[in-house]
PDB file of C-alpha atoms and ligand atoms in Angstrom:
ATOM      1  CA  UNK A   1      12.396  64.813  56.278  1.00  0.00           C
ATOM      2  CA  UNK A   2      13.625  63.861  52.821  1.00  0.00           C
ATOM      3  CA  UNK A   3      14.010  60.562  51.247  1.00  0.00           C
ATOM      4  CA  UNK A   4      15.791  58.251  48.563  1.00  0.00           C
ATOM      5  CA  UNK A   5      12.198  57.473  46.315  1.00  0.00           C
ATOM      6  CA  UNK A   6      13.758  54.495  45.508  1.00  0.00           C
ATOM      7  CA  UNK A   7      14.240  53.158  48.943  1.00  0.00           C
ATOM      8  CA  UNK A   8      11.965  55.034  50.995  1.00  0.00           C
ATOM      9  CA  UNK A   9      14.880  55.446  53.537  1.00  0.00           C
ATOM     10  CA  UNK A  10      15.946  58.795  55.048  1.00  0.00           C
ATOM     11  CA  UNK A  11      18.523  60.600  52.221  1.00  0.00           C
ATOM     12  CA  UNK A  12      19.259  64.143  51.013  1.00  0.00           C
ATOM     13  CA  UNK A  13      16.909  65.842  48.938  1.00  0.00           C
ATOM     14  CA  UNK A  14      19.187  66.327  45.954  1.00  0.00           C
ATOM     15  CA  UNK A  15      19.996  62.624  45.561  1.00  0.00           C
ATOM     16  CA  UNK A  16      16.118  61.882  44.297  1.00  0.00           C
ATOM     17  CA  UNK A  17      16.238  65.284  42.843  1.00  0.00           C
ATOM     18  CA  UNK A  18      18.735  64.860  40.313  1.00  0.00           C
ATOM     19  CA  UNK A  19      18.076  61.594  39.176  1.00  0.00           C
ATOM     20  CA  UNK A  20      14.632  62.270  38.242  1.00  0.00           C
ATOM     21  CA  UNK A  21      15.922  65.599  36.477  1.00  0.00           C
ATOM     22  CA  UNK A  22      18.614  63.203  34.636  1.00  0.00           C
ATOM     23  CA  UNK A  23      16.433  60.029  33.568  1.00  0.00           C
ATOM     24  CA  UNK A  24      13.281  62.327  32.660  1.00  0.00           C
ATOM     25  CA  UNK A  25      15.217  64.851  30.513  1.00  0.00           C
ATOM     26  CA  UNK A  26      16.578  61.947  28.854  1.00  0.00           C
ATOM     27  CA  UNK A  27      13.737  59.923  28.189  1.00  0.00           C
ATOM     28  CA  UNK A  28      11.642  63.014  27.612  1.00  0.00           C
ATOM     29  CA  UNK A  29      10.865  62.449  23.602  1.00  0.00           C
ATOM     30  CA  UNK A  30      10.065  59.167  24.264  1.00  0.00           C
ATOM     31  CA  UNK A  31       8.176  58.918  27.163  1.00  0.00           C
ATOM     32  CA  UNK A  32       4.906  58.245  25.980  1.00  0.00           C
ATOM     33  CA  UNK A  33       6.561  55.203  24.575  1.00  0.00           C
ATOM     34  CA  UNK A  34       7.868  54.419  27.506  1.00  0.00           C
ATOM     35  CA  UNK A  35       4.000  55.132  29.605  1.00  0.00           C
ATOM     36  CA  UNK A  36       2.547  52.731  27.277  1.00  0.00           C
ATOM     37  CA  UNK A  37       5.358  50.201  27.490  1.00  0.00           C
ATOM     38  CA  UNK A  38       5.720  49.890  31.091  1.00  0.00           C
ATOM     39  CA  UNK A  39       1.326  49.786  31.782  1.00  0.00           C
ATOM     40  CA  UNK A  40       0.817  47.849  28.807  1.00  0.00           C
ATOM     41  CA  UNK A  41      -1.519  50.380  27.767  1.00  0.00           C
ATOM     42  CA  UNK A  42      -3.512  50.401  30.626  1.00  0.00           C
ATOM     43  CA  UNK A  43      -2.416  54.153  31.666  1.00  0.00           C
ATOM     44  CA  UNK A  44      -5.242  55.209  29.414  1.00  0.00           C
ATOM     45  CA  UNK A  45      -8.168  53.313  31.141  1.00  0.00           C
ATOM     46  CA  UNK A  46      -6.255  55.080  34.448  1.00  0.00           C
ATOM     47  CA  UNK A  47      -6.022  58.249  33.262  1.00  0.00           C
ATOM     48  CA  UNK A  48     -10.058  58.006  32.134  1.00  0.00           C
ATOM     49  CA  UNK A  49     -10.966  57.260  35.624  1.00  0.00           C
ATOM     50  CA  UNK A  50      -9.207  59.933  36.883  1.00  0.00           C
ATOM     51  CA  UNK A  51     -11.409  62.041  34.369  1.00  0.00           C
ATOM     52  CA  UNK A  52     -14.411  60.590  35.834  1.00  0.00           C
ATOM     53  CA  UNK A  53     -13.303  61.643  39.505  1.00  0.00           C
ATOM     54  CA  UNK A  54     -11.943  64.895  38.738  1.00  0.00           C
ATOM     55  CA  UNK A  55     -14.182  67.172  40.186  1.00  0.00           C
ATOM     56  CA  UNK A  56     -13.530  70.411  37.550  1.00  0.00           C
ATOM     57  CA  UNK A  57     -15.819  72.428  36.170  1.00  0.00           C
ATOM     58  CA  UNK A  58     -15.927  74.967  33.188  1.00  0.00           C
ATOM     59  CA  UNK A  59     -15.241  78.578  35.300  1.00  0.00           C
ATOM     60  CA  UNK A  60     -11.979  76.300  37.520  1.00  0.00           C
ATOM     61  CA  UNK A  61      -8.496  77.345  37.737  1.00  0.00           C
ATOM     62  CA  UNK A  62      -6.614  74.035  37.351  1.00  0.00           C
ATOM     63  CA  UNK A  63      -2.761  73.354  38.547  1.00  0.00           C
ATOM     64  CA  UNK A  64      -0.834  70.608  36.632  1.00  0.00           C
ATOM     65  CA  UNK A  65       1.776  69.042  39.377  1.00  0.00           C
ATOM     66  CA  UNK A  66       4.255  66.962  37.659  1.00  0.00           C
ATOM     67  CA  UNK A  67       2.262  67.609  34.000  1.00  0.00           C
ATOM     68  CA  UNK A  68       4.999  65.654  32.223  1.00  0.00           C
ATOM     69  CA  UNK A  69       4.341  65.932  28.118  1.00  0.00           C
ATOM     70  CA  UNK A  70       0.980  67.170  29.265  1.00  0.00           C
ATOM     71  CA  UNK A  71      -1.240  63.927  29.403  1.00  0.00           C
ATOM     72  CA  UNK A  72      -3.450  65.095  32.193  1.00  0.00           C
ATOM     73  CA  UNK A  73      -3.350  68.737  31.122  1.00  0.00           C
ATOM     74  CA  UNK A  74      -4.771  67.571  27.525  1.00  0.00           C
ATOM     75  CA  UNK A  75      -7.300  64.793  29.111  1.00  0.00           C
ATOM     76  CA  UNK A  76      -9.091  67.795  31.433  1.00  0.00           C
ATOM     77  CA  UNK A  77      -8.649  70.352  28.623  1.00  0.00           C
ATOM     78  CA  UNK A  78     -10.872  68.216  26.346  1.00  0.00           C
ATOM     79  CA  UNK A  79     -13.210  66.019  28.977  1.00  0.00           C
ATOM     80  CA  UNK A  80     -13.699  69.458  31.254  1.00  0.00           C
ATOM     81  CA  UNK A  81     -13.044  72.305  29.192  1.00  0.00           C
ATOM     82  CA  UNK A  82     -11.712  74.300  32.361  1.00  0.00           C
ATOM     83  CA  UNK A  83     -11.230  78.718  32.638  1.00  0.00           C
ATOM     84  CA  UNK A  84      -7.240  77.473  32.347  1.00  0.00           C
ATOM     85  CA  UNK A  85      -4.682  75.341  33.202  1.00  0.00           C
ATOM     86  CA  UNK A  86      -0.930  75.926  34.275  1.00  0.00           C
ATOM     87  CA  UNK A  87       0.941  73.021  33.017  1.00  0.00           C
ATOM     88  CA  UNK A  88       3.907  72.903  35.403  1.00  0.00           C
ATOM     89  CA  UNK A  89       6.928  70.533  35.649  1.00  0.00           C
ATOM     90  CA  UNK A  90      10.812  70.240  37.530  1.00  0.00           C
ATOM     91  CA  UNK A  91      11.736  69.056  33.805  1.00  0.00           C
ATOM     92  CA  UNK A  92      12.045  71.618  31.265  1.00  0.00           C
ATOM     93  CA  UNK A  93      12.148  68.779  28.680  1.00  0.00           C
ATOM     94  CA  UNK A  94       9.233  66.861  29.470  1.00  0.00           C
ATOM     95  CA  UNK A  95       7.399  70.877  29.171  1.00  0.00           C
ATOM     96  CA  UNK A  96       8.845  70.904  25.976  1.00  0.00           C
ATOM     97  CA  UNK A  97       7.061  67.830  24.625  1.00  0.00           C
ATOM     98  CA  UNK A  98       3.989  69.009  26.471  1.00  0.00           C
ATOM     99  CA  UNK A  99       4.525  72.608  24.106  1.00  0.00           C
ATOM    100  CA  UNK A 100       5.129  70.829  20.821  1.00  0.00           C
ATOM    101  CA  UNK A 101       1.587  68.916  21.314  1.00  0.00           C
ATOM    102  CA  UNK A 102      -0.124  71.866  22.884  1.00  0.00           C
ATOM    103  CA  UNK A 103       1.044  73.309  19.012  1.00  0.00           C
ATOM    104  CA  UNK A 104      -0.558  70.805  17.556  1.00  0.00           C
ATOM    105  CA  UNK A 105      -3.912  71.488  19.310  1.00  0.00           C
ATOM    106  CA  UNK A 106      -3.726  69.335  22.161  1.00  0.00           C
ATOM    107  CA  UNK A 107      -5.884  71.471  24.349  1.00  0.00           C
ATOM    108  CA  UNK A 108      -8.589  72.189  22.212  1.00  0.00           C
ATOM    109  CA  UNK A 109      -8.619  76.120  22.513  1.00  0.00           C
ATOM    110  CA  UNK A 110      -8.356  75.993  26.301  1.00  0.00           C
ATOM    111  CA  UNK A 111      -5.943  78.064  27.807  1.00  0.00           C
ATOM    112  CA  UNK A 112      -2.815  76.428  28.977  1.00  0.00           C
ATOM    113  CA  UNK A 113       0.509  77.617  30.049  1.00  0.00           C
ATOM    114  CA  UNK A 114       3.407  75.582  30.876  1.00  0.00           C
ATOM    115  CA  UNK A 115       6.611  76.915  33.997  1.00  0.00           C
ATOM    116  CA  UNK A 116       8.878  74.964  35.189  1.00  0.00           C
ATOM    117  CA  UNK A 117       7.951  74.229  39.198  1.00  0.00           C
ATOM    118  CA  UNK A 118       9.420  72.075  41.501  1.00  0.00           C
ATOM    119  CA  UNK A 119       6.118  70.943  43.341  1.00  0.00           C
ATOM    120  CA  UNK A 120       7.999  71.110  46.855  1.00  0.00           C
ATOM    121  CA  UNK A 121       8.180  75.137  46.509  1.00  0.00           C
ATOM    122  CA  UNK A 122       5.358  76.368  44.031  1.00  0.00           C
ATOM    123  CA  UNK A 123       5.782  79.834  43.097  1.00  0.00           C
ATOM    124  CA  UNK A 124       2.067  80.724  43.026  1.00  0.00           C
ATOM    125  CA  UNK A 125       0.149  82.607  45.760  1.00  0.00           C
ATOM    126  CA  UNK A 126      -2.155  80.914  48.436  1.00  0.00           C
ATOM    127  CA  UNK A 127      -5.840  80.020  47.248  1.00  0.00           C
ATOM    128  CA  UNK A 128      -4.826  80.439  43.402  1.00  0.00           C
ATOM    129  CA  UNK A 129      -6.454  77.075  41.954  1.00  0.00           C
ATOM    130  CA  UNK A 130      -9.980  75.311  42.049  1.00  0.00           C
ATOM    131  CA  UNK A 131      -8.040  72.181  41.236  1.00  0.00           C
ATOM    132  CA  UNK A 132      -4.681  70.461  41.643  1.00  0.00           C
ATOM    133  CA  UNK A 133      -4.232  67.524  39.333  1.00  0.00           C
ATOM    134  CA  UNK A 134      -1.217  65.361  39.761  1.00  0.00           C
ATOM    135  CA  UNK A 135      -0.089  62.093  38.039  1.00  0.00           C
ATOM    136  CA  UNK A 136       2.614  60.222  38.961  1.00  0.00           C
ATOM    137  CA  UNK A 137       4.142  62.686  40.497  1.00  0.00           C
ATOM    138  CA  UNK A 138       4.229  62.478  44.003  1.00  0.00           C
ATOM    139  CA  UNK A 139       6.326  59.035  44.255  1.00  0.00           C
ATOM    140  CA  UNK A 140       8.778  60.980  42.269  1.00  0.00           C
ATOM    141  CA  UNK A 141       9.238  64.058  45.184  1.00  0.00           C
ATOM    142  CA  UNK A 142      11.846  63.282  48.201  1.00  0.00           C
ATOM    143  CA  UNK A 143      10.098  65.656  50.595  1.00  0.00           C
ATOM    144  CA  UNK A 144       6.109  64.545  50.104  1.00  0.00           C
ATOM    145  CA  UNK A 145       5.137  66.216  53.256  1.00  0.00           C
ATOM    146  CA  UNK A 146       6.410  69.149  51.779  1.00  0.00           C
ATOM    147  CA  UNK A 147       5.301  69.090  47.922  1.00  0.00           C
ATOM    148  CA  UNK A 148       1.741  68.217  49.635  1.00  0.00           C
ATOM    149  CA  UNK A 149       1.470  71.176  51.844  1.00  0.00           C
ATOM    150  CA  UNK A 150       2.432  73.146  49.211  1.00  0.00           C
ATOM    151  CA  UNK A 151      -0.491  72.013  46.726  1.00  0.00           C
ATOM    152  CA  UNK A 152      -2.507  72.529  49.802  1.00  0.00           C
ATOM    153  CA  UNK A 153      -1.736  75.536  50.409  1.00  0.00           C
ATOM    154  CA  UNK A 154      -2.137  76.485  46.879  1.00  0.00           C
ATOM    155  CA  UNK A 155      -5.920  75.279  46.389  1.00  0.00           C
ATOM    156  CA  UNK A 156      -8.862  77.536  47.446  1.00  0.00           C
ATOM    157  CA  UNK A 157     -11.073  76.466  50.248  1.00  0.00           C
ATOM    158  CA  UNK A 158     -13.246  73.812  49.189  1.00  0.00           C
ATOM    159  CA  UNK A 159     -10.917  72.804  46.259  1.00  0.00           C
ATOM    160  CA  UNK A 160      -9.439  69.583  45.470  1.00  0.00           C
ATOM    161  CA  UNK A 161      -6.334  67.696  44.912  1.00  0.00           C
ATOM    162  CA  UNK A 162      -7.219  64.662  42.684  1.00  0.00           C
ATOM    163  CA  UNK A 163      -3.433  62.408  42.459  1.00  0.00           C
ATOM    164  CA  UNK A 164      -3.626  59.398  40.302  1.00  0.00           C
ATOM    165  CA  UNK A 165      -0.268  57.040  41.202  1.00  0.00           C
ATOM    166  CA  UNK A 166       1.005  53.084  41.176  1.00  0.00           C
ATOM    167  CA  UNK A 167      -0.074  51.473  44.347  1.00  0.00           C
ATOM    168  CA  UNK A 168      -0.391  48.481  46.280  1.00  0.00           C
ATOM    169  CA  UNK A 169      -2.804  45.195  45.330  1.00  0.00           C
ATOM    170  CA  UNK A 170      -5.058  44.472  48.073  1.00  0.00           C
ATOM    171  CA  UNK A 171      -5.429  40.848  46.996  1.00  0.00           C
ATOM    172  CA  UNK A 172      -2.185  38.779  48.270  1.00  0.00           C
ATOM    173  CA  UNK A 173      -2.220  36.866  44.666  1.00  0.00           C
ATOM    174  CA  UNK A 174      -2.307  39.627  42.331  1.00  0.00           C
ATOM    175  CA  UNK A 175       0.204  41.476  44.819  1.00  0.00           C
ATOM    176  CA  UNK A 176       2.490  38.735  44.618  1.00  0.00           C
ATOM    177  CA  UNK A 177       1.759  38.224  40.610  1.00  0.00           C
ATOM    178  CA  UNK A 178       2.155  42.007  40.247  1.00  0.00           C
ATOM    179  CA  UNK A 179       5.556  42.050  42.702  1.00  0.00           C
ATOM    180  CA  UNK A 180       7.155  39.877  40.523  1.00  0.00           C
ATOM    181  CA  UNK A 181       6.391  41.685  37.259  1.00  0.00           C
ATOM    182  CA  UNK A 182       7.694  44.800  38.706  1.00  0.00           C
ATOM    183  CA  UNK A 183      11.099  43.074  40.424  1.00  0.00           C
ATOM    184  CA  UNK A 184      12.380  41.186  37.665  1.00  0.00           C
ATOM    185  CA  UNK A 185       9.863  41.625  34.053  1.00  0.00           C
ATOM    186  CA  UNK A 186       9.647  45.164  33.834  1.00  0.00           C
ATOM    187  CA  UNK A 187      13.627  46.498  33.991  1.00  0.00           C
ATOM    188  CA  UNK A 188      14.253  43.698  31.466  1.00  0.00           C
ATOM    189  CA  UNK A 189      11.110  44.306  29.061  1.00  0.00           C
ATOM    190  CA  UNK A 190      11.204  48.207  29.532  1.00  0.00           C
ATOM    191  CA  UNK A 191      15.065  48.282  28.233  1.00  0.00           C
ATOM    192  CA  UNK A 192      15.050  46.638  25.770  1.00  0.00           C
ATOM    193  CA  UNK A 193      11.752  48.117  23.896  1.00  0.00           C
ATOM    194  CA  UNK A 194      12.821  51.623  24.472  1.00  0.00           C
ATOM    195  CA  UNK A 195      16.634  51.181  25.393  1.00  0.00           C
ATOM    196  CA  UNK A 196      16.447  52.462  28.490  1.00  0.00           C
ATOM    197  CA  UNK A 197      16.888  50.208  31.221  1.00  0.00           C
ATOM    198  CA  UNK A 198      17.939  52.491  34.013  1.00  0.00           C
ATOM    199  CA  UNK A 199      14.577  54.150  33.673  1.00  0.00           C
ATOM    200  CA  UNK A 200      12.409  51.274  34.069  1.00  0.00           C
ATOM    201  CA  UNK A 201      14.930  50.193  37.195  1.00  0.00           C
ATOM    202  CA  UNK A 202      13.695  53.349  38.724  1.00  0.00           C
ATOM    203  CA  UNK A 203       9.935  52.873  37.992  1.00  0.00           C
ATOM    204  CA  UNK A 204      10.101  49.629  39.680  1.00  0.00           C
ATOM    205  CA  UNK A 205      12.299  50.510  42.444  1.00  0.00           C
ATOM    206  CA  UNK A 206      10.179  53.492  43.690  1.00  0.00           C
ATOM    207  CA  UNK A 207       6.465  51.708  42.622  1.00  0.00           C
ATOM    208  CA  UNK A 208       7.391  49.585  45.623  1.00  0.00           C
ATOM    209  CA  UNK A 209       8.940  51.776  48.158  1.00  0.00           C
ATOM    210  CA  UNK A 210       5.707  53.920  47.825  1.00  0.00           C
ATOM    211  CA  UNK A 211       3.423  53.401  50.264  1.00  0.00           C
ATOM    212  CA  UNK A 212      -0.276  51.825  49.656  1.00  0.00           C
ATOM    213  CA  UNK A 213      -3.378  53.196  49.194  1.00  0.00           C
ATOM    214  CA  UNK A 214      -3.791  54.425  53.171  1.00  0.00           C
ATOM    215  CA  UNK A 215      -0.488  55.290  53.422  1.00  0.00           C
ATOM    216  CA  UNK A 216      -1.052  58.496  50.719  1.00  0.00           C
ATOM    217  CA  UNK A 217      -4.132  59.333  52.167  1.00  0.00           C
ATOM    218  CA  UNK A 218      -2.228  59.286  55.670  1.00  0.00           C
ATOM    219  CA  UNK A 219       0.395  61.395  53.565  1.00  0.00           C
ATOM    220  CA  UNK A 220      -2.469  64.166  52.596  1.00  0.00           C
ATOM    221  CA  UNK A 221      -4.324  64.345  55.794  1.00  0.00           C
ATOM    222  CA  UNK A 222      -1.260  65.109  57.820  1.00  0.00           C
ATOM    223  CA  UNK A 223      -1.116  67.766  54.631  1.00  0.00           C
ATOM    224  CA  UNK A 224      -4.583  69.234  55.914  1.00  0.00           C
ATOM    225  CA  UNK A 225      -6.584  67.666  53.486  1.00  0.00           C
ATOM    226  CA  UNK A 226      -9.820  66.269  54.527  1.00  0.00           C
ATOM    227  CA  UNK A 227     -12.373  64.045  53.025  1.00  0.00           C
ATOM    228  CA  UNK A 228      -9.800  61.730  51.819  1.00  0.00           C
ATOM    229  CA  UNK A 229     -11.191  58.967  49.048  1.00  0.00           C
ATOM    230  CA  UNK A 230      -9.747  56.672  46.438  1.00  0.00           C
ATOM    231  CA  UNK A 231     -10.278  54.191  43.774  1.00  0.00           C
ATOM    232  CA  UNK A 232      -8.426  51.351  42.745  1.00  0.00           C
ATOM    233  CA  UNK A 233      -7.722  50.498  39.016  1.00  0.00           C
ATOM    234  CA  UNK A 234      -6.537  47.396  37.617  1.00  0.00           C
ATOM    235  CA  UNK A 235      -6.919  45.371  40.889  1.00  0.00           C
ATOM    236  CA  UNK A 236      -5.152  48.245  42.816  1.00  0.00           C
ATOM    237  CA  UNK A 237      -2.009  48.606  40.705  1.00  0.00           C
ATOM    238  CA  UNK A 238      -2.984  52.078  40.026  1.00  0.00           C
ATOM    239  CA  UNK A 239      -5.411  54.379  42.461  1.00  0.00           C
ATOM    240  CA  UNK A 240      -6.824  57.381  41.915  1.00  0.00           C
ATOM    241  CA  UNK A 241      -7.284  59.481  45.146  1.00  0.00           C
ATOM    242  CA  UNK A 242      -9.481  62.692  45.808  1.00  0.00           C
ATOM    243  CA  UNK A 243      -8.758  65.595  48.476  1.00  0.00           C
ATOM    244  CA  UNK A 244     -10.543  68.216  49.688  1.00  0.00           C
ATOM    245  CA  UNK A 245      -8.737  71.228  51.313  1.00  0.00           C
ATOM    246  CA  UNK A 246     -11.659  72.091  54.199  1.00  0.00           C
ATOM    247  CA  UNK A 247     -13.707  75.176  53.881  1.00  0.00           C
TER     248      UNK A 247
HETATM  249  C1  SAM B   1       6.102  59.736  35.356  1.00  0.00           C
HETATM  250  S1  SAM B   1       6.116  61.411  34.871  1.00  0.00           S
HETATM  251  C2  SAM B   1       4.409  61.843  34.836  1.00  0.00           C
HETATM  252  C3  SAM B   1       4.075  62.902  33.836  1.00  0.00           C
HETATM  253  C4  SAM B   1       2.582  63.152  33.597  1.00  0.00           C
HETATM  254  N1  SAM B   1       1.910  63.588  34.784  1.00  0.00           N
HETATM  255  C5  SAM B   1       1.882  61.953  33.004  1.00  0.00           C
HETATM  256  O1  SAM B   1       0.876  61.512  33.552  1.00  0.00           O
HETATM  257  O2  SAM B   1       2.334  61.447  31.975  1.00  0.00           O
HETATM  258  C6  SAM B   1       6.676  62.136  36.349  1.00  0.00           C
HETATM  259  C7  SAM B   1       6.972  63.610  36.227  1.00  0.00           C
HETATM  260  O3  SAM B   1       7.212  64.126  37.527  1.00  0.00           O
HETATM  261  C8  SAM B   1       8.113  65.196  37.375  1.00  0.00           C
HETATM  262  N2  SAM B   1       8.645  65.540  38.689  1.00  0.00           N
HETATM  263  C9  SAM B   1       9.454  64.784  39.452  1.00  0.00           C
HETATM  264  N3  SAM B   1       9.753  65.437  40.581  1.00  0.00           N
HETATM  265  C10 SAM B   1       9.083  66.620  40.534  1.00  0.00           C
HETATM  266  C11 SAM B   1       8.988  67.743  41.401  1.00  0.00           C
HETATM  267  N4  SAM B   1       9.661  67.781  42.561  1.00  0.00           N
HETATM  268  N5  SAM B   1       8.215  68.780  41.031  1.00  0.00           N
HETATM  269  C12 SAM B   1       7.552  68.762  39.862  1.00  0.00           C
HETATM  270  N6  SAM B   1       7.620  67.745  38.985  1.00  0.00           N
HETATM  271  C13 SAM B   1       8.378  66.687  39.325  1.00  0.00           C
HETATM  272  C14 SAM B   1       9.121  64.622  36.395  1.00  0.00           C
HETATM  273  O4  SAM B   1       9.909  65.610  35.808  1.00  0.00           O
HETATM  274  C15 SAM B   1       8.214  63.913  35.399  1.00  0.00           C
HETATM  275  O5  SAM B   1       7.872  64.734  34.318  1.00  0.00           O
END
């Protein structure tokens, strides 16, 4: 079953589909702008901890869901020097940020290539990757049931799926606090620092049709995973969670 990821209600496919393909290949060039923006900053400290968690070592085969401009790619290319990582993305345009800083050096001489995948039907053959990173990706796909499967299905015996995404405060005052920010701050503040209200509509919209921290783990059980964990950041607004695909 598909689903509007701004509601959470039952929808076609294509209507999530094609926004996220028009507001990210729009906002591409200045999405890190808009990252930084919308977390105040704290989407580094997030993205560290998902570092820490990330269970990759030097000889692993890593699969970038939803790389973006290539933030996770270039945080385990320089904290876990990995055998390689395929940098993948629905958004040509966000790749093509993610090319212009692997240029630059980004990756620190570890072997990355970038294709253009929708996570619901990867193109790669079954047990091809230690590791599937993802980051804020999931909330983004209509049919989770099926993007997870596929990452599944992907990943070796044994290997992991490590998904850092918003999520739910488990305190009711720092949910409430944090509700509000995202309902009625965030669209407001978001436009008008990088012009692009719609964008930040979105971002609220889907952070709270997503479901909470047991929810996803629900989500990548039913997926096969096993040996489901997580760990909250910032008082739960973000989580990181770790998957194993059983032996
Ligand atoms: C919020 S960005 C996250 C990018 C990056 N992971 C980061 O941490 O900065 C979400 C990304 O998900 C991608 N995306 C959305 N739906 C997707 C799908 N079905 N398959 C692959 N990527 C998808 C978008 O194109 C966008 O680049």
């Amino acid at each position: 079953m598909s689903i509007d990821t701004a509601t959470g209600e039952e929808a076609p496919a294509e209507l999530s589909s094609e926004r996220v393909k028009s507001i990210f290949s729009q906002i591409a060039r200045k999405y890190e702008r808009f990252n930084a923006v919308s977390s105040f900053g704290a989407y580094r400290l997030w993205l560290s901890g998902m570092m820490r968690q990330a269970p990759i070592s030097a000889a692993d085969e890593v699969l970038d869901i939803a790389g973006g401009t290539g933030d996770v790619t270039f945080a385990v290319a320089r904290a876990k020097r990995p055998a390689h990582i395929q940098c993948t993305d629905l958004v040509p345009e966000m790749l093509d940020v993610a090319r212009m800083h692997h240029e630059a050096g980004a990756a620190n001489g570890v072997p990355v290539d970038f294709e253009v995948v929708d996570a619901q039907d990867i193109p790669y053959p079954d047990a091809s990757f230690d590791v599937v990173t993802m980051a804020y990706g999931i909330r983004n796909m209509p049919d989770r049931p099926r993007a997870l499967s596929e990452m599944h299905r992907v990943l070796r015996p044994g290997g992991a799926l490590v998904c850092l995404e918003f999520s739910t405060p488990p305190n009711r005052a720092w949910r409430a606090l944090y509700g509000f920010y995202l309902k009625h701050l965030i669209p407001f503040w978001g436009g008008l620092i990088t012009g692009d209200k719609d964008g930040f509509v979105y971002l609220a919209k889907s952070i709270r049709a997503f479901p909470d921290q047991q929810g996803l783990a629900a989500l990548m059980e039913e997926a096969g995973f096993r040996d489901v964990t997580w760990k909250n950041y910032t008082g739960g607004i973000a989580a990181v969670h770790v998957a194993r695909k059983p032996e």
